Short mmCIF file of C-alpha atoms and ligand atoms in Angstrom, two decimals:
data_model
loop_
_atom_site.label_atom_id
_atom_site.label_comp_id
_atom_site.label_asym_id
_atom_site.label_seq_id
_atom_site.Cartn_x
_atom_site.Cartn_y
_atom_site.Cartn_z
CA MET K 1 -45.31 52.37 37.96
CA LYS K 2 -46.25 53.28 34.40
CA PHE K 3 -49.76 54.44 33.56
CA PHE K 4 -50.92 53.31 30.14
CA ILE K 5 -54.31 54.62 29.04
CA ASP K 6 -56.67 52.00 27.66
CA THR K 7 -58.39 53.99 24.94
CA ALA K 8 -58.26 55.08 21.32
CA ASN K 9 -59.88 58.40 22.18
CA LEU K 10 -57.58 61.32 21.39
CA GLU K 11 -59.31 63.78 23.73
CA GLU K 12 -58.85 61.43 26.67
CA LEU K 13 -55.22 61.00 25.71
CA TYR K 14 -54.65 64.78 25.50
CA LYS K 15 -56.17 65.12 28.96
CA ALA K 16 -54.01 62.32 30.40
CA LYS K 17 -50.94 63.90 28.84
CA SER K 18 -51.73 67.35 30.25
CA LEU K 19 -51.85 65.77 33.72
CA GLY K 20 -48.54 63.95 33.20
CA LEU K 21 -50.40 60.64 33.36
CA LEU K 22 -49.70 59.32 29.88
CA ASN K 23 -46.87 56.80 29.82
CA GLY K 24 -48.29 54.64 27.05
CA VAL K 25 -51.49 53.56 25.31
CA THR K 26 -53.27 50.29 24.65
CA THR K 27 -56.13 49.77 22.23
CA ASN K 28 -58.12 46.78 21.11
CA PRO K 29 -60.64 46.27 18.28
CA SER K 30 -63.58 47.15 20.57
CA LEU K 31 -61.95 50.42 21.65
CA ILE K 32 -61.19 51.31 18.01
CA SER K 33 -64.82 50.63 17.08
CA LYS K 34 -65.96 53.29 19.59
CA GLU K 35 -64.20 56.07 17.66
CA SER K 36 -65.30 57.86 14.47
CA ILE K 37 -63.02 55.74 12.33
CA PHE K 38 -64.47 53.99 9.31
CA SER K 39 -61.61 52.64 7.19
CA LYS K 40 -58.29 50.83 7.60
CA LYS K 41 -56.47 53.93 6.34
CA GLU K 42 -58.17 56.02 9.03
CA ILE K 43 -57.16 53.49 11.68
CA GLU K 44 -53.53 53.75 10.53
CA ASN K 45 -53.61 57.54 10.66
CA HIS K 46 -55.24 57.37 14.07
CA TYR K 47 -52.47 55.13 15.38
CA ILE K 48 -49.87 57.55 14.03
CA SER K 49 -51.60 60.49 15.80
CA ILE K 50 -51.54 58.54 19.08
CA CYS K 51 -47.86 57.66 18.65
CA ASN K 52 -46.99 61.30 17.98
CA LEU K 53 -48.65 62.24 21.28
CA LEU K 54 -46.37 59.85 23.14
CA GLU K 55 -43.14 61.76 22.35
CA ASN K 56 -40.63 60.57 24.98
CA GLU K 57 -43.02 58.15 26.63
CA GLU K 58 -43.40 54.43 25.97
CA ASP K 59 -45.54 52.89 23.27
CA LEU K 60 -48.91 52.13 21.70
CA SER K 61 -50.18 48.55 21.59
CA ALA K 62 -52.18 48.10 18.38
CA GLU K 63 -54.01 44.80 18.13
CA VAL K 64 -54.11 42.55 15.08
CA ILE K 65 -57.47 41.31 13.89
CA SER K 66 -55.96 38.41 11.93
CA THR K 67 -56.25 34.98 13.48
CA ASN K 68 -53.89 32.76 11.46
CA TYR K 69 -50.10 32.85 11.55
CA ASP K 70 -49.41 34.15 8.02
CA ASP K 71 -51.98 36.91 8.28
CA ILE K 72 -50.85 37.92 11.79
CA ILE K 73 -47.29 38.29 10.45
CA LYS K 74 -48.47 40.36 7.47
CA GLU K 75 -50.73 42.57 9.58
CA GLY K 76 -48.23 42.90 12.43
CA LYS K 77 -45.44 43.96 10.08
CA LYS K 78 -47.68 46.57 8.51
CA LEU K 79 -48.62 47.93 11.94
CA SER K 80 -45.03 48.05 13.15
CA PHE K 81 -43.89 49.91 10.01
CA LEU K 82 -46.42 52.68 10.72
CA HIS K 83 -44.42 54.12 13.63
CA SER K 84 -41.48 53.13 15.81
CA LYS K 85 -43.71 53.35 18.90
CA ILE K 86 -46.12 50.65 17.77
CA VAL K 87 -46.16 47.37 19.66
CA VAL K 88 -48.02 44.57 17.90
CA LYS K 89 -50.71 43.25 20.21
CA ILE K 90 -51.45 39.58 19.60
CA PRO K 91 -54.02 37.32 21.31
CA ILE K 92 -52.67 34.16 22.98
CA ASN K 93 -53.17 30.98 20.97
CA GLU K 94 -50.88 28.72 18.96
CA ASP K 95 -50.71 31.00 15.91
CA GLY K 96 -50.27 34.02 18.16
CA ILE K 97 -47.36 32.47 20.04
CA LYS K 98 -45.66 31.44 16.80
CA ALA K 99 -46.05 35.00 15.54
CA ILE K 100 -44.64 36.46 18.78
CA LYS K 101 -41.60 34.21 18.38
CA TYR K 102 -41.18 35.41 14.79
CA PHE K 103 -41.44 39.08 15.77
CA TYR K 104 -39.00 38.53 18.66
CA LYS K 105 -36.38 37.35 16.17
CA LYS K 106 -37.12 40.37 13.97
CA LYS K 107 -36.83 42.70 17.01
CA ILE K 108 -40.46 43.84 16.55
CA LYS K 109 -42.10 44.47 19.92
CA THR K 110 -45.20 42.50 20.92
CA ASN K 111 -47.86 42.49 23.61
CA CYS K 112 -49.51 39.12 24.24
CA THR K 113 -53.12 39.79 25.13
CA LEU K 114 -56.27 38.07 26.42
CA ILE K 115 -54.26 36.42 29.20
CA PHE K 116 -56.47 34.73 31.80
CA SER K 117 -54.14 32.09 33.23
CA THR K 118 -50.61 31.71 34.55
CA GLY K 119 -49.88 29.04 31.96
CA GLN K 120 -50.72 31.44 29.14
CA ALA K 121 -48.41 34.04 30.69
CA ILE K 122 -45.54 31.51 30.80
CA LEU K 123 -46.05 30.71 27.12
CA ALA K 124 -46.03 34.42 26.24
CA ALA K 125 -42.77 35.01 28.12
CA LYS K 126 -41.09 31.95 26.63
CA ALA K 127 -42.02 33.17 23.13
CA GLY K 128 -40.34 36.52 23.85
CA ALA K 129 -43.32 38.87 24.20
CA ASN K 130 -42.29 42.32 25.42
CA TYR K 131 -45.53 42.70 27.35
CA VAL K 132 -48.10 40.34 28.72
CA SER K 133 -51.63 41.63 29.36
CA PRO K 134 -53.51 39.72 32.07
CA PHE K 135 -57.15 40.87 32.33
CA MET K 136 -57.95 41.57 35.99
CA GLY K 137 -61.45 42.97 35.67
CA ARG K 138 -62.85 40.32 33.37
CA LEU K 139 -61.66 37.63 35.81
CA ASP K 140 -63.22 39.46 38.77
CA ASP K 141 -66.42 39.72 36.70
CA ILE K 142 -66.72 35.93 36.76
CA SER K 143 -65.77 35.59 40.45
CA HIS K 144 -62.14 34.66 39.82
CA ASN K 145 -59.48 36.68 41.59
CA GLY K 146 -57.71 38.83 38.98
CA LEU K 147 -55.11 40.03 41.47
CA ASN K 148 -54.08 36.45 42.30
CA LEU K 149 -53.31 35.89 38.64
CA ILE K 150 -51.16 39.03 38.50
CA LYS K 151 -49.30 37.99 41.67
CA GLU K 152 -48.66 34.48 40.37
CA ILE K 153 -47.33 35.75 37.03
CA LYS K 154 -45.04 38.25 38.79
CA ASN K 155 -43.73 35.57 41.10
CA ILE K 156 -42.87 33.23 38.22
CA TYR K 157 -41.43 35.94 35.97
CA ASP K 158 -39.18 37.11 38.82
CA LYS K 159 -37.96 33.57 39.51
CA TYR K 160 -36.87 33.06 35.90
CA SER K 161 -35.88 36.69 35.23
CA PHE K 162 -38.10 36.76 32.14
CA ASN K 163 -37.81 40.08 30.27
CA THR K 164 -41.55 40.21 29.55
CA LYS K 165 -43.18 43.16 31.33
CA ILE K 166 -46.52 42.79 33.06
CA LEU K 167 -49.11 45.27 31.80
CA ALA K 168 -52.11 44.68 34.08
CA ALA K 169 -55.20 45.14 31.91
CA SER K 170 -58.97 45.28 32.21
CA ILE K 171 -58.64 47.63 35.16
CA ARG K 172 -61.99 48.54 36.67
CA SER K 173 -61.28 50.28 39.98
CA PRO K 174 -58.65 52.37 41.81
CA LEU K 175 -58.02 49.39 44.09
CA HIS K 176 -56.84 47.37 41.09
CA ILE K 177 -54.21 50.05 40.47
CA ILE K 178 -53.15 50.27 44.12
CA GLU K 179 -52.89 46.50 44.53
CA CYS K 180 -50.74 46.29 41.40
CA ALA K 181 -48.51 49.09 42.73
CA LYS K 182 -48.11 47.28 46.05
CA ILE K 183 -46.56 44.28 44.34
CA GLY K 184 -44.41 46.29 41.96
CA ILE K 185 -46.20 45.62 38.68
CA TYR K 186 -44.41 47.39 35.81
CA ALA K 187 -47.54 49.05 34.36
CA ILE K 188 -51.30 49.11 34.40
CA THR K 189 -53.47 49.99 31.44
CA SER K 190 -56.67 51.64 32.52
CA PRO K 191 -59.52 53.83 31.33
CA LEU K 192 -58.65 57.42 32.26
CA ASN K 193 -61.68 57.81 34.57
CA VAL K 194 -60.39 55.04 36.85
CA ILE K 195 -56.98 56.71 37.09
CA LEU K 196 -58.66 60.06 37.79
CA SER K 197 -60.56 58.48 40.67
CA LEU K 198 -57.19 58.20 42.46
CA PHE K 199 -57.42 61.96 43.03
CA ASN K 200 -60.56 61.67 45.12
CA HIS K 201 -60.77 61.81 48.90
CA PRO K 202 -63.63 63.52 50.80
CA LEU K 203 -61.22 64.85 53.44
CA THR K 204 -59.23 66.64 50.72
CA ASN K 205 -62.38 68.47 49.55
CA ILE K 206 -63.48 69.30 53.11
CA GLY K 207 -59.93 70.39 54.01
CA LEU K 208 -59.56 72.65 50.99
CA GLU K 209 -62.95 74.24 51.59
CA LYS K 210 -62.01 75.00 55.21
CA PHE K 211 -58.59 76.43 54.33
CA LEU K 212 -60.14 78.82 51.83
CA LYS K 213 -62.99 79.79 54.18
CA ASP K 214 -60.58 80.51 57.09
CA TYR K 215 -58.37 82.62 54.82
CA LYS K 216 -61.24 84.63 53.35
CA ASN K 217 -62.73 85.30 56.80
CA LYS K 218 -59.51 86.96 57.94
CA ILE K 219 -57.67 88.39 54.93
CA HIS K 220 -59.25 91.19 52.93
C1 LIG F 1 -56.06 46.00 27.16
O1 LIG F 1 -55.03 45.50 26.81
C2 LIG F 1 -57.32 45.25 27.15
O2 LIG F 1 -57.75 45.06 25.82
C3 LIG F 1 -58.35 45.98 27.95
O3 LIG F 1 -57.78 46.41 29.16
C4 LIG F 1 -59.60 45.18 28.20
O4 LIG F 1 -60.42 45.89 29.09
P1 LIG F 1 -61.96 45.52 29.35
O5 LIG F 1 -62.00 44.20 30.01
O6 LIG F 1 -62.45 46.63 30.23
O7 LIG F 1 -62.62 45.50 27.99
#
């Protein structure tokens, strides 16, 4: 299972990389707005810095802010020319799907985002998106079962052997990650702190403390 980090923060990405936990990166306009970036040029340079961190790993999904077909194409092309590791992230709607189809023909990789239903995921796959990003956490937030959506998409994609990879997004808890792993989801994209919480178990801390205490009591 691939771990993508859902952030535009370089320090977090360095940390993930040092732990061998950086397989890819996703950003969105809200995540970009959290960083000290104030111009389009700075955003471009920031994306390039992230891509350079990825080396032999997968890619960086950079989201378009355009909403109509012509502008999505223009913006997406510009993003994809920045670095070979950039995947153009495009929200699902009619213009978005048309753009994904266009980029598919041009062999430019895309990630279809803001997926909240199985129908949307089918449309993304049929258009040739490389990734589909269903938002687990935001569905759970409104008392819908995010995991059920992921399972349904996986089931359908497997039946038709679609090439679109599922990138489970809006991850809020370690259980989201574990449940996705149990059903063989290709990748999750998560804030680093949620991934780090996979390390935690009270018995590990208690066990380590006891091992060290026993050793120090005997060996001088
Ligand atoms: C990634 O593709 C999504 O933009 C992101 O996971 C959304 O996460 P959030 O629901 O925590 O904002």
